[in-house]
CSV table of C-alpha atoms and ligand atoms in Angstrom, one decimal:
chain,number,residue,atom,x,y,z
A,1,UNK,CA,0.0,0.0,0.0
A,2,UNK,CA,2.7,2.3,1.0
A,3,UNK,CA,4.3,1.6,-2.4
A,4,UNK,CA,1.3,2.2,-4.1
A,5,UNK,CA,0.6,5.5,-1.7
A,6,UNK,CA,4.4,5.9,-2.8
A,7,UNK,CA,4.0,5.2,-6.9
A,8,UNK,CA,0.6,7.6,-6.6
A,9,UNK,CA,2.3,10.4,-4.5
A,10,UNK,CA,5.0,10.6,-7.4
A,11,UNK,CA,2.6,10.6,-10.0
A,12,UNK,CA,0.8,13.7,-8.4
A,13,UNK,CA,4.2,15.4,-8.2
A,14,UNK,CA,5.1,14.4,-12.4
A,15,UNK,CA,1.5,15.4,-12.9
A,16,UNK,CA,1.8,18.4,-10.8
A,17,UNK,CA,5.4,19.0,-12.8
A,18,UNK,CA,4.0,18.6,-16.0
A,19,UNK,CA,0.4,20.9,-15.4
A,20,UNK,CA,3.2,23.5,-13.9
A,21,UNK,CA,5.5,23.3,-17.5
A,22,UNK,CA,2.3,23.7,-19.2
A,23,UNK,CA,1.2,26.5,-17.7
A,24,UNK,CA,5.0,27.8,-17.5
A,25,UNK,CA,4.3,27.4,-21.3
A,26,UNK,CA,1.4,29.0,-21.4
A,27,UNK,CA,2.8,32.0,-19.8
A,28,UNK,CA,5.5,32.0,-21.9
A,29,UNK,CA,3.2,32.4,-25.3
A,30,UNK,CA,1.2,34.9,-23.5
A,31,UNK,CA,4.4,37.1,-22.6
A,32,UNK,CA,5.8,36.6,-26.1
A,33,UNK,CA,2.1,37.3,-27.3
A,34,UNK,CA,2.1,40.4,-25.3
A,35,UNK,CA,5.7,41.2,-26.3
A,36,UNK,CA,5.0,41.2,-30.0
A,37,UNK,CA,2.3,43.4,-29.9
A,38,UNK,CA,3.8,45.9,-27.5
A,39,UNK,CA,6.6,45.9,-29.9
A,40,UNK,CA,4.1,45.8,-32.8
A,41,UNK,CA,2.5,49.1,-31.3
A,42,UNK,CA,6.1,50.8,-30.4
A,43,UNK,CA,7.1,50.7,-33.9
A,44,UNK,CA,3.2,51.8,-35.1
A,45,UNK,CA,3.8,54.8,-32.9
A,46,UNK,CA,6.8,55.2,-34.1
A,47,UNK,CA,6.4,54.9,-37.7
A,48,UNK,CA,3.3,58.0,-37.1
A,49,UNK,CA,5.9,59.9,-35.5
A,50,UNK,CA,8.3,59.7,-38.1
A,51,UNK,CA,5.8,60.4,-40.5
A,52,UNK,CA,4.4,63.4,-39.0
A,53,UNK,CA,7.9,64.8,-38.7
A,54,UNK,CA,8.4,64.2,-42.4
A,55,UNK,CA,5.0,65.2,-43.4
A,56,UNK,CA,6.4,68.7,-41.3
A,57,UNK,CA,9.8,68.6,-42.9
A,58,UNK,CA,8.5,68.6,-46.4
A,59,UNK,CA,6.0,71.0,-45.5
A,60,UNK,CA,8.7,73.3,-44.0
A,61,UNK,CA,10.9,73.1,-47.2
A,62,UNK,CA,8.2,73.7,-50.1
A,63,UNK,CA,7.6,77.2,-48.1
A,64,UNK,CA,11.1,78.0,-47.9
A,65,UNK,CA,11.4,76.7,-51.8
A,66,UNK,CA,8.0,79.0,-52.3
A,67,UNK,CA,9.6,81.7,-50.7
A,68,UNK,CA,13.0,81.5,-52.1
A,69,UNK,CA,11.0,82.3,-55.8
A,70,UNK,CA,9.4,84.4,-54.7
A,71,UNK,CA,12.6,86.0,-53.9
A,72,UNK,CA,14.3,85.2,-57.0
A,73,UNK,CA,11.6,86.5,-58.7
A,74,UNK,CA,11.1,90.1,-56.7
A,75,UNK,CA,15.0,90.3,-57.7
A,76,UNK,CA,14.6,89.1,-61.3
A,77,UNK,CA,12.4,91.9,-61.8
A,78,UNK,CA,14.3,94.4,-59.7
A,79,UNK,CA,17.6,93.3,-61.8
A,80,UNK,CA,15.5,94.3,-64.9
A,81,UNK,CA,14.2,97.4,-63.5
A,82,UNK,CA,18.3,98.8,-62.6
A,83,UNK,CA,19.3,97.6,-66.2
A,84,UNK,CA,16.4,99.7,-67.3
A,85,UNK,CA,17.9,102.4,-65.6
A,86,UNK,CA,21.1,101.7,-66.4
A,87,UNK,CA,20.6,101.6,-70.0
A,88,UNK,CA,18.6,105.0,-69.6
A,89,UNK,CA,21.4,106.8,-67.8
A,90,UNK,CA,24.0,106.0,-70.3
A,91,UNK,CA,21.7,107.3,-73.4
A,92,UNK,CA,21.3,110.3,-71.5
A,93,UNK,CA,24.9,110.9,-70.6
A,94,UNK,CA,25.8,110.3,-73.9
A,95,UNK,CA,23.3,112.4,-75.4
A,96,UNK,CA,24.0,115.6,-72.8
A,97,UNK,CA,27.6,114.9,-73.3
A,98,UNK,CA,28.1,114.4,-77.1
A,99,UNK,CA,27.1,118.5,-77.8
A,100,UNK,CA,29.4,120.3,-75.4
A,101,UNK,CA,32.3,117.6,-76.4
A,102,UNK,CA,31.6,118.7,-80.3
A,103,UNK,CA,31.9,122.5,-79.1
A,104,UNK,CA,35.3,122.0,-76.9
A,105,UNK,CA,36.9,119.5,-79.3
A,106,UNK,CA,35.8,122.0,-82.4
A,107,UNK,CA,37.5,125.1,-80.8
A,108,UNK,CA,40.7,122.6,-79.8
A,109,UNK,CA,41.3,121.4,-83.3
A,110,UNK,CA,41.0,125.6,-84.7
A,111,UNK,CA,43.4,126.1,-81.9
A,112,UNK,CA,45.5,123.6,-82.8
A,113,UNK,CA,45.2,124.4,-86.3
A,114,UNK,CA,46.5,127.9,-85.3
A,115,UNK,CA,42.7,130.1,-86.2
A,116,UNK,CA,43.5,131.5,-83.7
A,117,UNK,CA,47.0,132.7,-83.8
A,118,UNK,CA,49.9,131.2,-82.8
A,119,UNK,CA,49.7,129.5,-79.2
A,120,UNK,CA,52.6,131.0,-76.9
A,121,UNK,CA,54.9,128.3,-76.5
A,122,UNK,CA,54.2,127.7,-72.8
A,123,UNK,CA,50.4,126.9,-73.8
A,124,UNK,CA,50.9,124.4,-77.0
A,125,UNK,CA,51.4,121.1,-74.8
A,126,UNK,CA,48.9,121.8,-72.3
A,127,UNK,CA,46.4,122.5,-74.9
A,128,UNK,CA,47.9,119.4,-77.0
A,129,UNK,CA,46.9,117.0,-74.1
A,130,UNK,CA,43.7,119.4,-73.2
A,131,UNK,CA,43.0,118.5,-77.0
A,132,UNK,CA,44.1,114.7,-76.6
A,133,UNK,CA,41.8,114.0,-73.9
A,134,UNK,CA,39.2,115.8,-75.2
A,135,UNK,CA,39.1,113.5,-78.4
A,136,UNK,CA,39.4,110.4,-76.1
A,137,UNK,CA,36.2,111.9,-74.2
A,138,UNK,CA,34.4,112.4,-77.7
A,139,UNK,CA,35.2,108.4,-78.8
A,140,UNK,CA,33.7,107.2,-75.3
A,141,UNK,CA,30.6,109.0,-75.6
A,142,UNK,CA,30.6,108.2,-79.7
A,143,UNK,CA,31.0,103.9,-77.7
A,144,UNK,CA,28.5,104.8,-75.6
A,145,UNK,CA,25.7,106.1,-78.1
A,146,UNK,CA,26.7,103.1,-79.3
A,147,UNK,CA,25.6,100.4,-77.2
A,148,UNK,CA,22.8,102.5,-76.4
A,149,UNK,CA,21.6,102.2,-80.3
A,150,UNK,CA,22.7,98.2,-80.0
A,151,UNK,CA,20.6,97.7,-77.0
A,152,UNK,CA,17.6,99.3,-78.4
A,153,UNK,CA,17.8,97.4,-81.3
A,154,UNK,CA,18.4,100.9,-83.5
A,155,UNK,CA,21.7,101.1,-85.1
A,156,UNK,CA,20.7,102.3,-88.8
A,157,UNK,CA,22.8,100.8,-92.0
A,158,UNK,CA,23.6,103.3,-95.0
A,159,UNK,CA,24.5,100.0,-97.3
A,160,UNK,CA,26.6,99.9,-100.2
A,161,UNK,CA,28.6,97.6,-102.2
A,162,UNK,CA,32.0,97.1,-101.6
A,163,UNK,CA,35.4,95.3,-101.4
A,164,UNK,CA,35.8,94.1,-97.9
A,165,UNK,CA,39.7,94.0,-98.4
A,166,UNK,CA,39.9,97.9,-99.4
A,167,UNK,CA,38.0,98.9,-95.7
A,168,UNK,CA,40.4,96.6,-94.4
A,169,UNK,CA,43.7,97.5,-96.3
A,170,UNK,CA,42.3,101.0,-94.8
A,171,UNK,CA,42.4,100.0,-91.3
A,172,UNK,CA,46.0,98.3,-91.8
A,173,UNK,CA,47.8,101.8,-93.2
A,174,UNK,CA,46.0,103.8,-90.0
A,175,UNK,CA,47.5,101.4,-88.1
A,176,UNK,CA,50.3,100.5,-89.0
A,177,UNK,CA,52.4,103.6,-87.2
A,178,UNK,CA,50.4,102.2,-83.8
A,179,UNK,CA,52.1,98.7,-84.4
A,180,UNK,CA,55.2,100.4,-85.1
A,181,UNK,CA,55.8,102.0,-81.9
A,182,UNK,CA,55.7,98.4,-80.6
A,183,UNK,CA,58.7,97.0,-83.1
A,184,UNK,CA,55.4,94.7,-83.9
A,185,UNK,CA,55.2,93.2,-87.6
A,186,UNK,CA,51.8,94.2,-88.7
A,187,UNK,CA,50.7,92.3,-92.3
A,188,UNK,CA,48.1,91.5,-94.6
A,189,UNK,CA,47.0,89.3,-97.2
A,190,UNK,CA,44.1,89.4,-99.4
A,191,UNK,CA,43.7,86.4,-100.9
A,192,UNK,CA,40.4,87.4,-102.6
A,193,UNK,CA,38.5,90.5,-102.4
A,194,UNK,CA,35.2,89.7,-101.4
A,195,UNK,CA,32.2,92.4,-102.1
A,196,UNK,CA,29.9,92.6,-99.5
A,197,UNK,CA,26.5,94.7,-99.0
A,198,UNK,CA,27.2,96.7,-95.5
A,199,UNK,CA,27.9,100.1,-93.7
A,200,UNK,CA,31.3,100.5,-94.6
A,201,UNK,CA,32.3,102.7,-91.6
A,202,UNK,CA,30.8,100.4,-89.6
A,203,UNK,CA,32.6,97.2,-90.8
A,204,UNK,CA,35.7,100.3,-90.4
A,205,UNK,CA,35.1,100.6,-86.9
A,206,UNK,CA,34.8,96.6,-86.4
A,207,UNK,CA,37.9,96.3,-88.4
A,208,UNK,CA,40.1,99.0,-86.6
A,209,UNK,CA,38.4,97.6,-83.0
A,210,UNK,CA,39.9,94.0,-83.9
A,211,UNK,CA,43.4,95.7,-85.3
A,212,UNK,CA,43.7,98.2,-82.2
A,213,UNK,CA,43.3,95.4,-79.9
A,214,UNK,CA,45.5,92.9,-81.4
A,215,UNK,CA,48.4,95.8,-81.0
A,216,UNK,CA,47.3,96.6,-77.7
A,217,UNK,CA,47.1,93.0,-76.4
A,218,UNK,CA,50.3,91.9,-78.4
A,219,UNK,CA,53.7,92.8,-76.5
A,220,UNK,CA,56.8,94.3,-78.2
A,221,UNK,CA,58.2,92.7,-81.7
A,222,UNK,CA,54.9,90.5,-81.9
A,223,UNK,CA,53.1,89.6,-85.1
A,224,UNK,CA,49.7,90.3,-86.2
A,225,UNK,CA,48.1,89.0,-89.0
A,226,UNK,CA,45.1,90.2,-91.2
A,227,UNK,CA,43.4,88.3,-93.9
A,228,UNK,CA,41.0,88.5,-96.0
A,229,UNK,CA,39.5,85.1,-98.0
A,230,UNK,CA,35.9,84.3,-98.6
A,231,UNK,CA,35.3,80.0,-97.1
A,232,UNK,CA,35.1,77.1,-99.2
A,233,UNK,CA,31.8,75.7,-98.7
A,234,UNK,CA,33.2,72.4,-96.9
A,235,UNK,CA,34.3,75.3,-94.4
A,236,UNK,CA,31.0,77.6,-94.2
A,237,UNK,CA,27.9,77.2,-96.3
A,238,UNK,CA,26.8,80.0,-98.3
A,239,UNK,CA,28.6,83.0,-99.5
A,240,UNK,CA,30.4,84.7,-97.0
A,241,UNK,CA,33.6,87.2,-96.9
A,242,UNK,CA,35.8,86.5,-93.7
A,243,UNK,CA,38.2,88.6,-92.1
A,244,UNK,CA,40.6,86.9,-89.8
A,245,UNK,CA,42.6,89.3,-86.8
A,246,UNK,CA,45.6,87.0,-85.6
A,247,UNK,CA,48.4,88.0,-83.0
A,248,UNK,CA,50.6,85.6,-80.8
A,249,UNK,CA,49.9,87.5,-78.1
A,250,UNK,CA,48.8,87.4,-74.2
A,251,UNK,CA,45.2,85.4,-75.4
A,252,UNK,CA,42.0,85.3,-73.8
A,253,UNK,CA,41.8,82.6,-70.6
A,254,UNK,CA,39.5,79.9,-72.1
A,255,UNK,CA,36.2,80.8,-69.5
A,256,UNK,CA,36.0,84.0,-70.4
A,257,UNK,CA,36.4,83.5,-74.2
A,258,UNK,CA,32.7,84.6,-74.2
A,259,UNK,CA,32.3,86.9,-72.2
A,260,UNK,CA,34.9,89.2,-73.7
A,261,UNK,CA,31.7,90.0,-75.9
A,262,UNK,CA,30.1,92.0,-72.9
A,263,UNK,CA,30.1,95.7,-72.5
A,264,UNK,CA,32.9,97.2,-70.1
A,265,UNK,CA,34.3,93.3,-69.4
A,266,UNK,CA,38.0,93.1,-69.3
A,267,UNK,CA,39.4,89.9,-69.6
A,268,UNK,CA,42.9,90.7,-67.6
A,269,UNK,CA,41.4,92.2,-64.6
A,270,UNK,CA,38.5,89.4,-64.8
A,271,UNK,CA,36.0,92.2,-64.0
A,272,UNK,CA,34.5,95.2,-65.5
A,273,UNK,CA,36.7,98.5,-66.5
A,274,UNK,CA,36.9,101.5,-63.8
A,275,UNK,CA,39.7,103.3,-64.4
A,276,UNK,CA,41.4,102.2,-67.8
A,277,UNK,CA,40.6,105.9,-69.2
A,278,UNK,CA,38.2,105.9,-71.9
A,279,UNK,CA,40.2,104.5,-75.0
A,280,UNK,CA,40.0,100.8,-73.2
A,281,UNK,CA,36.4,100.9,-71.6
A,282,UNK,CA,35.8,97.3,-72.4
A,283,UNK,CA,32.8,98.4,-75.0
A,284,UNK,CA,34.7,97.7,-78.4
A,285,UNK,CA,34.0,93.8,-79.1
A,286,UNK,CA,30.5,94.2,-77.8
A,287,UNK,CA,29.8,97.2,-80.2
A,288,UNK,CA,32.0,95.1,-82.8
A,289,UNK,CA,29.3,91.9,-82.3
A,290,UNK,CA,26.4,94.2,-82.5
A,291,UNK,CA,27.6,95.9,-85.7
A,292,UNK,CA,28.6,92.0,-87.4
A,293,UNK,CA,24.9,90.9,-85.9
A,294,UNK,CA,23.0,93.4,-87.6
A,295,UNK,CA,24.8,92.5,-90.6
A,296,UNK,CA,23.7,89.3,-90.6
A,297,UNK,CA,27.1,87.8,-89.6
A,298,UNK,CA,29.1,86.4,-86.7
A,299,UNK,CA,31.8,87.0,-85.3
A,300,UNK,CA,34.0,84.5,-82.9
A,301,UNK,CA,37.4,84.0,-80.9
A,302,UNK,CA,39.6,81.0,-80.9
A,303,UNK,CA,42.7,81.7,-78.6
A,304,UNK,CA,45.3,79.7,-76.3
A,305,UNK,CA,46.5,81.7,-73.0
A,306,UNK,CA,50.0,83.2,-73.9
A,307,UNK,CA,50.1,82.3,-77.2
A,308,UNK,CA,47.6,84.0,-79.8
A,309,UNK,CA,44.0,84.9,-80.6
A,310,UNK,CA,42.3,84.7,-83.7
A,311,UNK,CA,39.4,86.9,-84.4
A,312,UNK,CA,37.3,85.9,-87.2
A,313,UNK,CA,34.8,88.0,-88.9
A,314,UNK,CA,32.1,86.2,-91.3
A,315,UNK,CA,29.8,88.8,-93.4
A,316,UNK,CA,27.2,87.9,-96.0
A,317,UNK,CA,28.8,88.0,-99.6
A,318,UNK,CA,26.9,89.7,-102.1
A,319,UNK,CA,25.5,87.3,-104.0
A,320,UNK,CA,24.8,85.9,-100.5
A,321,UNK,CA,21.0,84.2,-101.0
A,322,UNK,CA,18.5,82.4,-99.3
A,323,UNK,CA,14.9,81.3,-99.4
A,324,UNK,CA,13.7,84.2,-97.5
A,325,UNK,CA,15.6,87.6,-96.2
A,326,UNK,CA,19.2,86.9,-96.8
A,327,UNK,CA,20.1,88.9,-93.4
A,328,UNK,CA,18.4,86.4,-91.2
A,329,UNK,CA,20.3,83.4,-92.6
A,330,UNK,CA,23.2,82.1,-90.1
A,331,UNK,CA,26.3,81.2,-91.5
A,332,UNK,CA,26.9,77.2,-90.8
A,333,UNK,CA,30.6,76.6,-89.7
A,334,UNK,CA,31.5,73.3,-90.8
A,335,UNK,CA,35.1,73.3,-90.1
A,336,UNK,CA,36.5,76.7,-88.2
A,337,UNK,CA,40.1,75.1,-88.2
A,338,UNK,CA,40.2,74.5,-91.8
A,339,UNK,CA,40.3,78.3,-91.6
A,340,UNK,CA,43.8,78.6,-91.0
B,401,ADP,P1,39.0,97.1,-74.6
B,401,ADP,O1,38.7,98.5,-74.9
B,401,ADP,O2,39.3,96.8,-73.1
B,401,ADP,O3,40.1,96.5,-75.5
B,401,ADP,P2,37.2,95.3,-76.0
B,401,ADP,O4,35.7,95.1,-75.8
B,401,ADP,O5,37.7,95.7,-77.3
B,401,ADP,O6,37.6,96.4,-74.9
B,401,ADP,O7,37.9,94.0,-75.5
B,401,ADP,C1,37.4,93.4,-74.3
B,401,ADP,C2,38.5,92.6,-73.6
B,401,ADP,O8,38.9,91.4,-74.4
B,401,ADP,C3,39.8,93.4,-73.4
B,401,ADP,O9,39.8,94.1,-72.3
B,401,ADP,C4,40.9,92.3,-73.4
B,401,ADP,O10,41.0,91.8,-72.1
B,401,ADP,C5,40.3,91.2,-74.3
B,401,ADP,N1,40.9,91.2,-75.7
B,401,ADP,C6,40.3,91.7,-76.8
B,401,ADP,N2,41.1,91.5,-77.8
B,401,ADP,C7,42.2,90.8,-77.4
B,401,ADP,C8,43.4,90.2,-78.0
B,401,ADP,N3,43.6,90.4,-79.3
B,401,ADP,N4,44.2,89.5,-77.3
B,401,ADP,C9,44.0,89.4,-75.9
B,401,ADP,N5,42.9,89.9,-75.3
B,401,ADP,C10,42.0,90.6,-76.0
């Protein structure tokens, strides 16, 4: 009996053992149950928070973006309003300037003609540089009526027919005592004589502007070289007349190749002209661009830094045609290098 008491007892306790692991068990899943889900709603509440915070992020930024064009916008518009201005105030200037200049250069040239008598020896060089200046004064405002007339879109053409190479032939014999003073060897070939329909003192002035500069950007004993050829058609479609202005001088720093084009930009200082005195104001290639545009032409740089730059002019021929107005036709450069 006792054994059986015994064998019974010990089952009780296995029992007892076994209900406990089950409910051990139970407990277990229940924990792990209520883990997963307190887990499960940590990462739910989570998850909103982030989201809100993005939601408030993104809302945050598109304002900022909203109110940053705005910005851009109110400046846009105030940027237009100076150029306005500032496009204004040089037409005026020139305009007020340009009749008193043609009074005091007038009287300086009859003095210096001797109208008036002889000058007394102590006043002849002050009056020489008084005269000097003067002139310098009178091509400033002449660059800045200029750009004014570009900007506007008003330059007027009084067109005739001629041979580019004579306007440019021209330009080389004024020059030429310029390039002298610098030991530098100033030459030019016409290997055909093109006739183009223009303004020949305006392709003058583009001319001289391109001839001036390579002297003044092309040190002592350089070379600078004009021609004067009309492109095969593999090079440029169409009939065109080119002029080509090349020195081995200082060159134009590749990145601002273009924007040597821009009024009152000087490439060597990297910034716009203060105080070069008004025969280098930065204004002659943009007036030089505007004069080849209205033409119907382009005009373009290739240069290395310290060793040359080549201008090159292309103007519609004369026998220039197209479909529709010959002036608005493009000239297509196939092969600039083939140029040389
Ligand atoms: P500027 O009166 O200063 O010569 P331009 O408009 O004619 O004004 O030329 C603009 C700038 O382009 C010049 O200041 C110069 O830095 C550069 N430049 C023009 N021609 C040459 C050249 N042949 N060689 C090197 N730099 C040149």
């Amino acid at each position: 009996m006792g054994g059986h008491r015994k064998r019974a007892g010990r089952t009780g306790r296995t029992d007892r053992v076994a209900e406990l692991e089950d409910e051990l068990k139970a407990a277990q899943k229940t924990i792990a149950a209520l883990l997963d889900k307190a887990e499960e709603k940590a990462s739910h509440t989570e998850l909103k928070a982030l989201t809100s915070n993005l939601d408030h992020v993104v809302r945050q930024r598109t304002r900022a973006l909203a109110e940053s064009e705005e910005q851009l916008k109110k400046k846009n518009v105030e940027l237009q309003r100076m150029n306005a201005m500032k496009r204004e105030f040089i037409s005026i200037a020139a305009h007020e300037l340009r009749t008193p200049l043609t009074s005091i250069v007038g009287y300086l040239d009859l003095m210096n003609e001797g109208r008036f008598g002889k000058l007394p020896a102590e006043l002849s060089r002050p009056v020489a540089s008084v005269r000097r200046n003067a002139h310098r004064l009178q091509r400033l405002v002449n660059e800045m009526l200029d750009v004014s007339r570009i900007e506007r879109g008003s330059v007027s053409l009084e067109l005739s027919s001629f041979d580019l190479a004579t306007v440019v032939q021209d330009v080389v014999d004024e020059m030429r005592p310029l390039a002298e003073t610098k030991k530098q060897a100033l030459t030019a070939d016409f290997v055909s004589h093109p006739v183009i329909r223009a303004d020949a003192d305006k392709i003058h002035q583009v001319v001289a502007n391109l001839v001036a500069n390579a002297v003044r950007y092309t040190p002592v004993e350089g070379t600078i070289k004009v021609r004067v050829d009309e492109p095969s058609e593999q090079e440029v479609a169409g009939s065109w007349a080119r002029l080509l202005v090349r020195d081995n001088g200082i060159g134009i720093p590749q990145p601002l190749r273009d924007r040597i084009f821009e009024p009152f930009f000087d490439v060597n200082t990297a910034k716009h002209h203060t105080s070069q005195g008004p025969s280098s104001a930065g204004l002659g290639l943009y007036i030089a661009r505007g004069i080849v545009d209205v033409h119907g032409g382009i005009i373009s740089v290739a240069s290395v830094e310290g060793k040359y730059s080549e201008f090159t002019v292309l103007l519609p021929g004369s026998e220039h045609k197209s479909a529709g107005d010959e002036r608005n036709e493009q000239p297509v450069q196939r092969d600039p290098a083939a140029a040389r």
